[in-house]
Short mmCIF file of C-alpha atoms and ligand atoms in Angstrom, two decimals:
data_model
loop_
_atom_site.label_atom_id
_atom_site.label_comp_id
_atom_site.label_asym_id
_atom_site.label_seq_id
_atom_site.Cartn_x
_atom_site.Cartn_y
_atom_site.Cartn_z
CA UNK A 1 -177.05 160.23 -59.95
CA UNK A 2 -174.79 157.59 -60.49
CA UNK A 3 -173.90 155.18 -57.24
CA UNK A 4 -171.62 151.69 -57.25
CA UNK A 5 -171.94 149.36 -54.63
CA UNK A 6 -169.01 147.63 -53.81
CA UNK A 7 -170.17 143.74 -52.22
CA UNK A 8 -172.93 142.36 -53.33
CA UNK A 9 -174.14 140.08 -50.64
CA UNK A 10 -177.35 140.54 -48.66
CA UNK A 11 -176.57 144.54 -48.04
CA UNK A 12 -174.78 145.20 -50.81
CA UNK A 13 -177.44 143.24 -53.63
CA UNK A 14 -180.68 144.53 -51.52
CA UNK A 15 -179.59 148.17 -51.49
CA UNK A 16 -178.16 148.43 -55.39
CA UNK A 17 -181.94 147.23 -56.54
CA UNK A 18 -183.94 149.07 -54.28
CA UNK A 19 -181.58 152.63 -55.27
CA UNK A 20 -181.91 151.38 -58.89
CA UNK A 21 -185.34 150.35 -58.76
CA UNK A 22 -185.82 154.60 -57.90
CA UNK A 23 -184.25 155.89 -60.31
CA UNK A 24 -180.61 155.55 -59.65
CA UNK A 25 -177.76 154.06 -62.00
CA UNK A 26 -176.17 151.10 -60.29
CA UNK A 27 -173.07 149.31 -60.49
CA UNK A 28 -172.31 146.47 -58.53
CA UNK A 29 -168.79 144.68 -57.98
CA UNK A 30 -168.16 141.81 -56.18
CA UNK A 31 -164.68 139.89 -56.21
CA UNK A 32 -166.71 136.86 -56.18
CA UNK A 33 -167.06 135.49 -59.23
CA UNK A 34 -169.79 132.43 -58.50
CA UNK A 35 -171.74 135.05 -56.50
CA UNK A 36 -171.19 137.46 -59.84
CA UNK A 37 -172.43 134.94 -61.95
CA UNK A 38 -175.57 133.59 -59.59
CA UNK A 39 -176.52 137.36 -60.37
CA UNK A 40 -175.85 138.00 -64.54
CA UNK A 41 -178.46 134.91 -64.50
CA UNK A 42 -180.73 136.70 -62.77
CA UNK A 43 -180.42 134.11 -59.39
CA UNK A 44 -179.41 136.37 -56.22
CA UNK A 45 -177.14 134.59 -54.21
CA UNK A 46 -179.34 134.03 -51.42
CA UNK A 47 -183.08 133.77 -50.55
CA UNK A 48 -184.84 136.72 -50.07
CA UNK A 49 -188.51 137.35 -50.85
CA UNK A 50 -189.35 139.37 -54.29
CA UNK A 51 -185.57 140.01 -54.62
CA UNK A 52 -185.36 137.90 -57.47
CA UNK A 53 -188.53 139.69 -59.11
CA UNK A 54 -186.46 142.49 -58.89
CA UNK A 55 -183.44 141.54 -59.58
CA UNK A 56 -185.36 139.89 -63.09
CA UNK A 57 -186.74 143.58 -63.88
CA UNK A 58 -183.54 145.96 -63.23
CA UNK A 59 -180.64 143.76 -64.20
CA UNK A 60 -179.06 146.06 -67.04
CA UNK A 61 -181.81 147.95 -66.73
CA UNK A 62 -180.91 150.83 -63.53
CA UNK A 63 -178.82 147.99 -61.97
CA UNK A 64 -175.61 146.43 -63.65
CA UNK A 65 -172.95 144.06 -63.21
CA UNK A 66 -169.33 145.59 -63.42
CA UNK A 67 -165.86 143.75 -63.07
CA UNK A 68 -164.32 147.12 -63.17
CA UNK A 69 -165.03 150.02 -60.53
CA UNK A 70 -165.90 152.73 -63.02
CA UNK A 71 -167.74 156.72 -62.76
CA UNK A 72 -169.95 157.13 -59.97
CA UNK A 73 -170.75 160.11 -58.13
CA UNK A 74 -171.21 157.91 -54.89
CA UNK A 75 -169.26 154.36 -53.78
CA UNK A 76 -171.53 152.74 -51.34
CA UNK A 77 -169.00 149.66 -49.16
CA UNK A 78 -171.47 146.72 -48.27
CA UNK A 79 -168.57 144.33 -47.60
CA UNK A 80 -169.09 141.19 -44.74
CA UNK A 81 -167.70 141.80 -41.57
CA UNK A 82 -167.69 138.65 -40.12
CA UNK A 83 -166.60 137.68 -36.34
CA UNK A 84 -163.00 136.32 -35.11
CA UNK A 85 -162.87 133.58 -32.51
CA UNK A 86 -161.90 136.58 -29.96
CA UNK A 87 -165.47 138.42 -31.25
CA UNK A 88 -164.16 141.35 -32.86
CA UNK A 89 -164.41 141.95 -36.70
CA UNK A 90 -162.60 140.77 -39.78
CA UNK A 91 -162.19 143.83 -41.66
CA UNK A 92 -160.38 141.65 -44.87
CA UNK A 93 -162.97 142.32 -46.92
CA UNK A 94 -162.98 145.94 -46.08
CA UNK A 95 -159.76 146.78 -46.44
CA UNK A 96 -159.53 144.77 -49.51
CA UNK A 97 -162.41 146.94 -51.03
CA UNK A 98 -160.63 150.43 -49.76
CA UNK A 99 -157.46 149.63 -51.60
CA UNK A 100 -159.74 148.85 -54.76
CA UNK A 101 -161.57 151.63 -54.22
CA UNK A 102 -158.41 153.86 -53.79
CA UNK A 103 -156.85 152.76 -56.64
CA UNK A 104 -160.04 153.54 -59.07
CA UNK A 105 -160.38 157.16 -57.28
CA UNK A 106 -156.54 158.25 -58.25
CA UNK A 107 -157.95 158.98 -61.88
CA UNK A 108 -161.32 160.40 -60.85
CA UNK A 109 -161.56 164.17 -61.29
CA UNK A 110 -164.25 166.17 -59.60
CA UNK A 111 -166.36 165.07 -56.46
CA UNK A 112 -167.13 161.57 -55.39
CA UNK A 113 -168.21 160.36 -52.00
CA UNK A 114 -167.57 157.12 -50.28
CA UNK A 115 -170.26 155.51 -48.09
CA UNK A 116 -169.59 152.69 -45.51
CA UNK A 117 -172.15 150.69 -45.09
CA UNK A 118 -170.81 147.61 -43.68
CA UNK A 119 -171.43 147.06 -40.00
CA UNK A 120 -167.93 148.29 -38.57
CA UNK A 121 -166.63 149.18 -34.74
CA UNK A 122 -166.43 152.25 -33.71
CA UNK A 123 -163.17 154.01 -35.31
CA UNK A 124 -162.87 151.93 -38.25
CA UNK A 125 -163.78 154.25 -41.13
CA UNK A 126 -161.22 156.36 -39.77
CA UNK A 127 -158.79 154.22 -38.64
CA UNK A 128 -158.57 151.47 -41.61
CA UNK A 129 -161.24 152.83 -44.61
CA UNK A 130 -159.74 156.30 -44.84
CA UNK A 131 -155.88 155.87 -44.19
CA UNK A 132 -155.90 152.85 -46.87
CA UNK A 133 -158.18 154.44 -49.79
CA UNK A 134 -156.02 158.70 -49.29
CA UNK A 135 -152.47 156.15 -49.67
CA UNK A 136 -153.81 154.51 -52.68
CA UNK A 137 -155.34 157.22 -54.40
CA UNK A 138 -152.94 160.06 -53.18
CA UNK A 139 -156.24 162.14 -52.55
CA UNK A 140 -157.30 163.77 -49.09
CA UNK A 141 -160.75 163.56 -47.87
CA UNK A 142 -162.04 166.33 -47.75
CA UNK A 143 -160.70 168.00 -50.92
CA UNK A 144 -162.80 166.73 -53.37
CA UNK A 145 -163.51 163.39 -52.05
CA UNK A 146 -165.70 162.93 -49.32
CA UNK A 147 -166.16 160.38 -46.66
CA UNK A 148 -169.60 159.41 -44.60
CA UNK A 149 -170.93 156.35 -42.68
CA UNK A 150 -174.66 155.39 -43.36
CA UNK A 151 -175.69 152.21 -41.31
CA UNK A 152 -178.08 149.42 -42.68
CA UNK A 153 -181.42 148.41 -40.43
CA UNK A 154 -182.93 146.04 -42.93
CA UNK A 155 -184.02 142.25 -41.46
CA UNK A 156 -183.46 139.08 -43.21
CA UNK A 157 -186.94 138.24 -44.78
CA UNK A 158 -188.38 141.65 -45.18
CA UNK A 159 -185.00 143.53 -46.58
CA UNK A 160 -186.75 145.38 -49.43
CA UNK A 161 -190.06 146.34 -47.13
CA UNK A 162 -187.80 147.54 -44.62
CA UNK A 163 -185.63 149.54 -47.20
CA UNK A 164 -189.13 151.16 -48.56
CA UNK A 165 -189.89 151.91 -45.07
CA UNK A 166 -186.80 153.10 -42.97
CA UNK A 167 -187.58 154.40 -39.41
CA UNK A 168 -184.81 156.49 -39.87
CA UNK A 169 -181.76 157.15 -42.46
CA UNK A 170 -178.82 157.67 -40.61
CA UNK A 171 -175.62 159.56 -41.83
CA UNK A 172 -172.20 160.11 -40.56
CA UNK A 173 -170.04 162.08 -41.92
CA UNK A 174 -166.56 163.37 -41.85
CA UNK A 175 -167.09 166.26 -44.48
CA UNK A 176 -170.34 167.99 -45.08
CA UNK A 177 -170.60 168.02 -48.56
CA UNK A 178 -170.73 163.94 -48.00
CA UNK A 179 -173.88 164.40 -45.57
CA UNK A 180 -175.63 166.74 -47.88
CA UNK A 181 -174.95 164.61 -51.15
CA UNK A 182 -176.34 161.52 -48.96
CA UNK A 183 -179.14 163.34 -47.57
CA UNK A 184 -180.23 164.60 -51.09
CA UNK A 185 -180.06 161.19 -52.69
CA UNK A 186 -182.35 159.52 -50.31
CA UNK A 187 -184.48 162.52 -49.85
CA UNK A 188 -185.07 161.68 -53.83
CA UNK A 189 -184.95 157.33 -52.70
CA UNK A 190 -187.58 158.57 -49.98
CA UNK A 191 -189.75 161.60 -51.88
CA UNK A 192 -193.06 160.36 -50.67
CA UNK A 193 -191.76 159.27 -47.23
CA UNK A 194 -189.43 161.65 -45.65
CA UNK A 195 -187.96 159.64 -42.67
CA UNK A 196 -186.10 161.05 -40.39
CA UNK A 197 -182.24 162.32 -41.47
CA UNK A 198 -179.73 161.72 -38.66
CA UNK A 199 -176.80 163.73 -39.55
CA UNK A 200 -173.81 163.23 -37.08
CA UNK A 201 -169.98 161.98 -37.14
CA UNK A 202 -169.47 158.74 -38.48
CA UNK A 203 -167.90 157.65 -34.94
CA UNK A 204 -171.71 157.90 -33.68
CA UNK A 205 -172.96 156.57 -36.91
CA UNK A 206 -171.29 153.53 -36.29
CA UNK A 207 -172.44 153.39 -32.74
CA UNK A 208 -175.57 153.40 -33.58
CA UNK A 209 -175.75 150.59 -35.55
CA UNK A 210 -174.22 148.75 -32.89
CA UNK A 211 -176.22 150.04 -29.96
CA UNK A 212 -179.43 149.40 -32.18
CA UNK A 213 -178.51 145.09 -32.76
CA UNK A 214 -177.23 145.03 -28.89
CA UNK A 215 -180.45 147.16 -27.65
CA UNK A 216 -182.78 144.72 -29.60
CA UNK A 217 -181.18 142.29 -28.97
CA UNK A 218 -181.19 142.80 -25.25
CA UNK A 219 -185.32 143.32 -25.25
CA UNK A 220 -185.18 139.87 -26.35
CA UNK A 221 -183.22 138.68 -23.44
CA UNK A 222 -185.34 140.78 -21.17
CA UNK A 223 -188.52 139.02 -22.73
CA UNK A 224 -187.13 135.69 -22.23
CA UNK A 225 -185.72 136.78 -18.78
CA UNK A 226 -189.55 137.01 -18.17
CA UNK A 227 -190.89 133.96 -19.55
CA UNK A 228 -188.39 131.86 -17.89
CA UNK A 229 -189.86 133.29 -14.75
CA UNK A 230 -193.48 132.78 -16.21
CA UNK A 231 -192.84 129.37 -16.86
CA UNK A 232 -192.58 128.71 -13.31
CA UNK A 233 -195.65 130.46 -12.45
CA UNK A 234 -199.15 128.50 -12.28
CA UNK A 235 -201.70 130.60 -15.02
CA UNK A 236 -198.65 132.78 -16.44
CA UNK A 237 -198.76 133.13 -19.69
CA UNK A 238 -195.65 135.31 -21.25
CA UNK A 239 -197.37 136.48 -24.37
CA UNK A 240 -199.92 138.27 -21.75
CA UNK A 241 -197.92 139.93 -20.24
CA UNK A 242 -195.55 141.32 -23.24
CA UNK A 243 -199.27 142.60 -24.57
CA UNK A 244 -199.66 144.60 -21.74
CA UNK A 245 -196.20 146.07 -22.11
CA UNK A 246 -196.25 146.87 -25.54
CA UNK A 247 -198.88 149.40 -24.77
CA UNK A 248 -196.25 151.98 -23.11
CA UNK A 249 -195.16 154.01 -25.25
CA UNK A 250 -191.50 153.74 -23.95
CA UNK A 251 -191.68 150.13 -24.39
CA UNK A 252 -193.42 149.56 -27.51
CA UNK A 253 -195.02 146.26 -28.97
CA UNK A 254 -192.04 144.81 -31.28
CA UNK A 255 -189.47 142.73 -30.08
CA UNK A 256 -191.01 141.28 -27.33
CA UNK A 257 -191.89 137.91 -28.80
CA UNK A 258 -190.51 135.08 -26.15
CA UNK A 259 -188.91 131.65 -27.06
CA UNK A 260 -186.02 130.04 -27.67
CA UNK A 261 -184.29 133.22 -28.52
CA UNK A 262 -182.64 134.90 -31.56
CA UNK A 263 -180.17 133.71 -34.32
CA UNK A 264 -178.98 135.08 -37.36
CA UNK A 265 -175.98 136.50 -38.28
CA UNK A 266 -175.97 139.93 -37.33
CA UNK A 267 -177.32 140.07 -33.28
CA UNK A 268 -174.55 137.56 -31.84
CA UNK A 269 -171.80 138.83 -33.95
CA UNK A 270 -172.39 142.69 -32.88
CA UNK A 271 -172.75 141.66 -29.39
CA UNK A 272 -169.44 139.99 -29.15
CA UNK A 273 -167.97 142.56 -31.24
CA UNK A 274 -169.18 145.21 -29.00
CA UNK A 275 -168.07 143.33 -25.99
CA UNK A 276 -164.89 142.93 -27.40
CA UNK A 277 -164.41 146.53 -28.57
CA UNK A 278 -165.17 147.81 -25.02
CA UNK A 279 -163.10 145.63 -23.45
CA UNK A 280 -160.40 146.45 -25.36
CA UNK A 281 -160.95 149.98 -23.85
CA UNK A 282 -161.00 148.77 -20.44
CA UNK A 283 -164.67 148.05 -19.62
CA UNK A 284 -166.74 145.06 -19.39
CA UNK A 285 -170.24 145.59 -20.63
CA UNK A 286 -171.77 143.13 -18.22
CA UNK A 287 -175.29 143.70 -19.42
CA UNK A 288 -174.51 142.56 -22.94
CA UNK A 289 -172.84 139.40 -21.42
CA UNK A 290 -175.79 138.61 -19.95
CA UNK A 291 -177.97 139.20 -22.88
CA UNK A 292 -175.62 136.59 -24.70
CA UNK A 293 -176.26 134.31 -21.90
CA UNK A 294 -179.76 134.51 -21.77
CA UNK A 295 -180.22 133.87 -25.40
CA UNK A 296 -177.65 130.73 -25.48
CA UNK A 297 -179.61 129.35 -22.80
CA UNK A 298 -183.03 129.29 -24.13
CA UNK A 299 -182.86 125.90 -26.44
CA UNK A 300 -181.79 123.97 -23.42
CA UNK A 301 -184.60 125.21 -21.76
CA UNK A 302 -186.52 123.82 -24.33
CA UNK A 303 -184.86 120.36 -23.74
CA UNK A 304 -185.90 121.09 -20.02
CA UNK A 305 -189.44 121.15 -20.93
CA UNK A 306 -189.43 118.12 -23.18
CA UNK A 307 -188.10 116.35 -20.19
CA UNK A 308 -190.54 117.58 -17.94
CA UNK A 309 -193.45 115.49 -20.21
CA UNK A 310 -191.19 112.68 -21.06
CA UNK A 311 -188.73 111.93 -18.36
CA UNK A 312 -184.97 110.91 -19.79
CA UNK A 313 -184.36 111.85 -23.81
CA UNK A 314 -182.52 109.11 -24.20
CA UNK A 315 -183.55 106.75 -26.85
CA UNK A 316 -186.66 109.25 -27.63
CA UNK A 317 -187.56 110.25 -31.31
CA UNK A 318 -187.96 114.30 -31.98
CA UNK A 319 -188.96 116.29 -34.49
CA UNK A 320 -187.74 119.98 -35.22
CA UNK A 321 -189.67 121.97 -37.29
CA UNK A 322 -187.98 125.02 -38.52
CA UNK A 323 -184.47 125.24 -39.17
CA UNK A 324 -183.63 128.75 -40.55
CA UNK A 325 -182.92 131.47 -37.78
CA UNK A 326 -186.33 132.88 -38.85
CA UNK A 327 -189.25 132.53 -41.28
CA UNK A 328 -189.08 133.68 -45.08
CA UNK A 329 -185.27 132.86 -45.36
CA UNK A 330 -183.03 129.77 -45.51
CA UNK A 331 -180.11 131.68 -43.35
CA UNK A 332 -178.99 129.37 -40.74
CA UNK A 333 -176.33 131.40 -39.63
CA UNK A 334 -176.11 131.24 -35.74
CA UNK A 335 -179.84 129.60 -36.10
CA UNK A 336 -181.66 128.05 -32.78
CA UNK A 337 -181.94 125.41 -34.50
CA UNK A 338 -178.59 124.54 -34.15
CA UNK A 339 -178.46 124.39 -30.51
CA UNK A 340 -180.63 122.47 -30.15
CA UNK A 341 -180.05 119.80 -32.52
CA UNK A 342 -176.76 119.57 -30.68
CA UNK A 343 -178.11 119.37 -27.08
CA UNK A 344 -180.86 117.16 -28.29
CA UNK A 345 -177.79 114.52 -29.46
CA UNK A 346 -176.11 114.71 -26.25
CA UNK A 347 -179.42 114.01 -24.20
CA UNK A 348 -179.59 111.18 -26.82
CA UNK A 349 -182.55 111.50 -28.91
CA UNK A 350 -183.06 110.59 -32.52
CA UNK A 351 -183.91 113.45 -34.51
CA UNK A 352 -185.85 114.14 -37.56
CA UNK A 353 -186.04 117.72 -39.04
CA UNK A 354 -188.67 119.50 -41.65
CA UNK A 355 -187.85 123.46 -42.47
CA UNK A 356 -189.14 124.55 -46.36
CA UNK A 357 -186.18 126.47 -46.86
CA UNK A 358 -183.01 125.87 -44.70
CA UNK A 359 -183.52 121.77 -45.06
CA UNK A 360 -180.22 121.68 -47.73
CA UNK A 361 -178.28 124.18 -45.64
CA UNK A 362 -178.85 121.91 -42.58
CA UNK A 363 -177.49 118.81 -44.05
CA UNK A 364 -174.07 120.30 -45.34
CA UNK A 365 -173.64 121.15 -41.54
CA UNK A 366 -175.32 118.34 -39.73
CA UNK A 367 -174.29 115.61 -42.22
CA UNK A 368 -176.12 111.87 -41.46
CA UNK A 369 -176.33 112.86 -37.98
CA UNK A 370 -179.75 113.55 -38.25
CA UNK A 371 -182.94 112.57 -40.22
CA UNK A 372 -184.10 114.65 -43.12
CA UNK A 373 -187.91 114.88 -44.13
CA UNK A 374 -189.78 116.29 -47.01
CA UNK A 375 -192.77 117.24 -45.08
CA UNK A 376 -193.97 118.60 -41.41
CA UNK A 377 -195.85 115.55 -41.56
CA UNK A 378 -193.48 113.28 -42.13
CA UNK A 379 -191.15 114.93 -39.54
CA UNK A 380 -193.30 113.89 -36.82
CA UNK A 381 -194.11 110.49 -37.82
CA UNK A 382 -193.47 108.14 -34.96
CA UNK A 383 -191.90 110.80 -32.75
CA UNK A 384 -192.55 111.68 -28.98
CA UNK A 385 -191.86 115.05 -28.84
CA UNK A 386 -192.12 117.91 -31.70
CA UNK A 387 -190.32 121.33 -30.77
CA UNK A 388 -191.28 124.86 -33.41
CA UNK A 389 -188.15 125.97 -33.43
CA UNK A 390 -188.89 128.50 -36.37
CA UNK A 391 -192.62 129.81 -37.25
CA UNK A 392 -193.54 129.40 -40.58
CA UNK A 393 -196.77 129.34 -41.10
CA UNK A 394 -197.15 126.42 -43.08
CA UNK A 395 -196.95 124.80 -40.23
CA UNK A 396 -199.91 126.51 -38.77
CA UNK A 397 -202.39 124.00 -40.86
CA UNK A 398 -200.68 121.08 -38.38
CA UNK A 399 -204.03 120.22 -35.82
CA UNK A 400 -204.58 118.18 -33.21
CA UNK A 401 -205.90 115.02 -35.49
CA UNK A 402 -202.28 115.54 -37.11
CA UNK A 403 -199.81 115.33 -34.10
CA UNK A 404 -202.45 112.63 -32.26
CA UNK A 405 -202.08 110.00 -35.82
CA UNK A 406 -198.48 110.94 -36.43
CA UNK A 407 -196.92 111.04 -33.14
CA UNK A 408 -196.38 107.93 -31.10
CA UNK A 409 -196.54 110.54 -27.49
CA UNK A 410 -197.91 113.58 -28.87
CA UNK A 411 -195.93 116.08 -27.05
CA UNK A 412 -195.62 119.59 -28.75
CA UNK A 413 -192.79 121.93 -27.03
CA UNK A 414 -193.89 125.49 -28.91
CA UNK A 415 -190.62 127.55 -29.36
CA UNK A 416 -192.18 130.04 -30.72
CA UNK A 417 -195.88 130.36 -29.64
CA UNK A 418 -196.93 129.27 -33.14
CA UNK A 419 -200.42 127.58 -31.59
CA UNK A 420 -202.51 128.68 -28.77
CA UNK A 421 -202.57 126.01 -25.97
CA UNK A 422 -206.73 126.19 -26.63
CA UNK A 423 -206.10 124.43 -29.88
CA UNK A 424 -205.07 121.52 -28.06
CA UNK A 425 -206.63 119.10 -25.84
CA UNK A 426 -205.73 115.49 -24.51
CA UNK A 427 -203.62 113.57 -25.76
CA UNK A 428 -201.84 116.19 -26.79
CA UNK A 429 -199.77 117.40 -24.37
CA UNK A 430 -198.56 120.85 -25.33
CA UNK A 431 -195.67 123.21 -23.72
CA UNK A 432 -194.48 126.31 -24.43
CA UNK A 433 -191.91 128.19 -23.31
CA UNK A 434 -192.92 131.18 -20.47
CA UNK A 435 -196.73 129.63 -20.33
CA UNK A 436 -197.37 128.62 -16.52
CA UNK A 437 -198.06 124.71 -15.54
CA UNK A 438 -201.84 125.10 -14.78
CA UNK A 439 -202.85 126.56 -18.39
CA UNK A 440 -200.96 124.00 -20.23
CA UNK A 441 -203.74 121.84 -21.61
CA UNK A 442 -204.37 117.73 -21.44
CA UNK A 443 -201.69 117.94 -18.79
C1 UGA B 1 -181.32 142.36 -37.30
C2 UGA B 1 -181.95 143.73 -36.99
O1 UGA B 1 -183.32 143.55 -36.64
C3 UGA B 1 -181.83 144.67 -38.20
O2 UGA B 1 -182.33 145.96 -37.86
C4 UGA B 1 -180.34 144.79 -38.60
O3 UGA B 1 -180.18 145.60 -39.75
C5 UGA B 1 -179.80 143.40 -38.90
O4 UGA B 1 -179.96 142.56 -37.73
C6 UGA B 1 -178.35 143.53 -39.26
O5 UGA B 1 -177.56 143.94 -38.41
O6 UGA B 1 -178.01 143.31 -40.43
P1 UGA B 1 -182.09 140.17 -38.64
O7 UGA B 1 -181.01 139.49 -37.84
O8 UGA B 1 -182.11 140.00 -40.10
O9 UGA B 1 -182.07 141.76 -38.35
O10 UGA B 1 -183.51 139.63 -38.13
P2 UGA B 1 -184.48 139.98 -36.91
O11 UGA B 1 -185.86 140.07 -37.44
O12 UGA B 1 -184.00 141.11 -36.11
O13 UGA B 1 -184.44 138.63 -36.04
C7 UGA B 1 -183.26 138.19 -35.37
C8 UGA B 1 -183.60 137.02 -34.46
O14 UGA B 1 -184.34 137.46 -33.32
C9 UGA B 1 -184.44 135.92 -35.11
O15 UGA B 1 -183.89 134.67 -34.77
C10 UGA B 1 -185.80 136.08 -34.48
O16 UGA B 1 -186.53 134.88 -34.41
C11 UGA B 1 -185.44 136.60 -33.10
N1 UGA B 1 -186.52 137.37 -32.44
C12 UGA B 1 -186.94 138.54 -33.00
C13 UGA B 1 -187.06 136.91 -31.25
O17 UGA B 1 -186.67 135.85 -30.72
N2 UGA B 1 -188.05 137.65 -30.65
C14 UGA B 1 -188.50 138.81 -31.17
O18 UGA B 1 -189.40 139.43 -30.57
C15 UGA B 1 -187.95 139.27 -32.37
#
């Protein structure tokens, strides 16, 4: 079977090595051509772990570089969809790709399906991908051409793990022919696995993706919700009680980590995509506003604590360590850490940052307003207050002797429950957030 994937960015690039790494004949296109070339030279575009290893072993070997859209028997669309100032979607790139797309199908004979992939409102394979690619190729789905929706669930920093191991493959579709040519190329992707095949419309498909980001996203809120309360509560201890939750079946164990909230560029931008969608229909999804809230608020609750142990910021030296919006990536999109850098200015701190990834990414945005280090270590030289804002675990070899020589106060605000508070005793004076007053050691 032979596929092209049309956008080669995080989706798009993950997706065409993972299909071609199982025995399918790739083609990628991208209009980019410094992304295109990143990729001939065997460099993806972005940092992703083994990515490159496989990028090294199927580049013109299952997986190659096209500038034209040529044969396939599928045409996967992994084009960005990023967010307007109002929230909803820029759908550019899409409809950019459908008129491409629609121009190579007008000489295709046979059957061919096309596959959205990109994260897209409700209506919008309908409403934009279809009318624009039947004008430009003078074909009608349906006849001959088919049409489906097949959402992506893969995380930054495990995207080829999570494509070996879907929960579930979901697949809307407009004809059925589309659904069964889907479901039989990744029931050959998945031989060993078998996930679970959701075959619906492709109005539901893209729901789901979009109730998935905003229900995950919202057990993040919920968990923070919590620790927020925790915080304020004398032997609390957030990471407790999330334990104990997990257990229930109904609740389950994931996504219930508590701290200064999520980043990234995919949970915000559904949310107020979603928001903006339904209100567009008349309905404000209060809920999800909330969720939004909750998460903003989180890093200047972490500025809360720090003031708690040292009084007024102003004139105090920081460290952040951690910039990227998670471990095992250098994505900074929508990151934490960018919150709080910027509400760590205003309370008037100096800062100086440490992340082993995201460091270069940082300083295009952030400029000489802030102090860039080579080393955890050096981060936290002469500082009075250290927040984890992301958890690598490099930084787990940091111990007590290390924050007690380095720091002139040694106070550790733990944004992510990277240490236990047992780890610690005085001088250090450690925080984190959703742990109640009385456990906090050397307090
Ligand atoms: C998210 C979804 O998890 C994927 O299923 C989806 O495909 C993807 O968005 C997308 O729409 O493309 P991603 O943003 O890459 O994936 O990363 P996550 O692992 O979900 O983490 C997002 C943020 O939530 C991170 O900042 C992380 O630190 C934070 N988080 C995660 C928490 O604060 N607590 C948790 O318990 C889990």
């Amino acid at each position: 079977m032979k596929a092209t994937v049309i956008g080669l960015g995080y989706v798009g690039l993950a997706t065409s090595l993972y299909l071609a790494d199982k025995g399918i004949q790739v083609q990628g296109y991208d209009i980019d051509n410094d992304k295109i070339a990143k990729i001939e030279s065997g460099k993806p575009p972005f940092f992703e772990p083994a990515i490159e290893q496989l990028l090294k072993m199927r580049l013109n070997n299952g997986f190659e570089v096209v500038n034209d859209l040529g044969d396939s028997d599928i045409y996967f669309i992994t084009v960005g969809t990023p967010s307007m100032k109002d929230g909803s979607i820029k759908l550019d790139y899409l409809r950019n790709a459908a008129r491409s797309l629609g121009k190579t199908l007008k000489s295709k004979e046979g059957y061919q399906v096309v596959v959205v992939k990109s994260t897209v409102i409700p209506g919008t394979t309908r409403d934009v991908v279809r009318p624009v690619i039947e004008s430009e190729s003078g074909r009608a789905f349906g006849h001959n051409l088919g049409l489906a929706m097949n959402p992506e669930f893969l995380k930054e920093g495990s995207a080829l793990n999570d494509m070996a191991n879907p929960d579930r493959v979901v697949i809307g579709e407009f004809d059925k022919q589309s659904g069964d040519a889907l479901e039989k190329l990744y029931r050959q992707v998945y031989s060993d696995l078998s996930p679970p095949v959701v075959r619906t419309s492709i109005i539901n498909a893209e729901f789901i993706k979009y109730a998935s980001n905003a229900f995950l996203a919202s057990k993040i809120s919920f968990i923070n919700t919590i620790a927020n309360i925790a915080q304020r509560v004398p032997d609390a201890d957030v990471q407790q009680i999330a334990y104990g939750m997990g257990f229930d079946k109904r609740i389950g164990k994931q996504f219930l980590s508590a701290g200064l909230g999520y980043g990234g560029s995919c949970f915000s931008k559904d949310l107020k995509a979603l928001v903006s969608f339904s209100e567009v229909l008349g309905y404000t999804p209060e809920l999800l506003l909330k969720v939004e809230n909750v998460n903003e608020g989180q890093a200047i609750h972490a500025v809360e604590l720090a003031k708690q142990q040292l009084g007024s910021l102003n004139g105090k030296k920081v460290a952040i360590l951690g910039l990227a919006f998670k471990p095992d990536t250098d994505d900074i999109r929508d990151a934490v850490s960018l919150r709080l850098i910027k509400a760590l200015i205003g309370a008037g701190t100096k800062i100086s940052v440490y992340d082993p990834l995201a460091i270069g990414n940082i300083e295009e945005e952030m400029g000489t307003a802030i102090t860039y280090s080579k080393t955890a270590r050096e981060a936290i030289r002469g500082t009075d207050c250290c927040f984890i804002v992301t958890e690598w675990s490099e930084f787990r070899s940091l111990k007590q002797a290390d924050f007690v020589t380095a720091m002139r106060t040694p106070v550790i605000i733990d944004g992510r429950r990277l240490f236990k508070p047992e780890e610690f005793s005085s001088p250090v004076r450690y925080s984190a957030i959703g742990l109640g007053p009385s456990v906090k050691l050397g307090v």
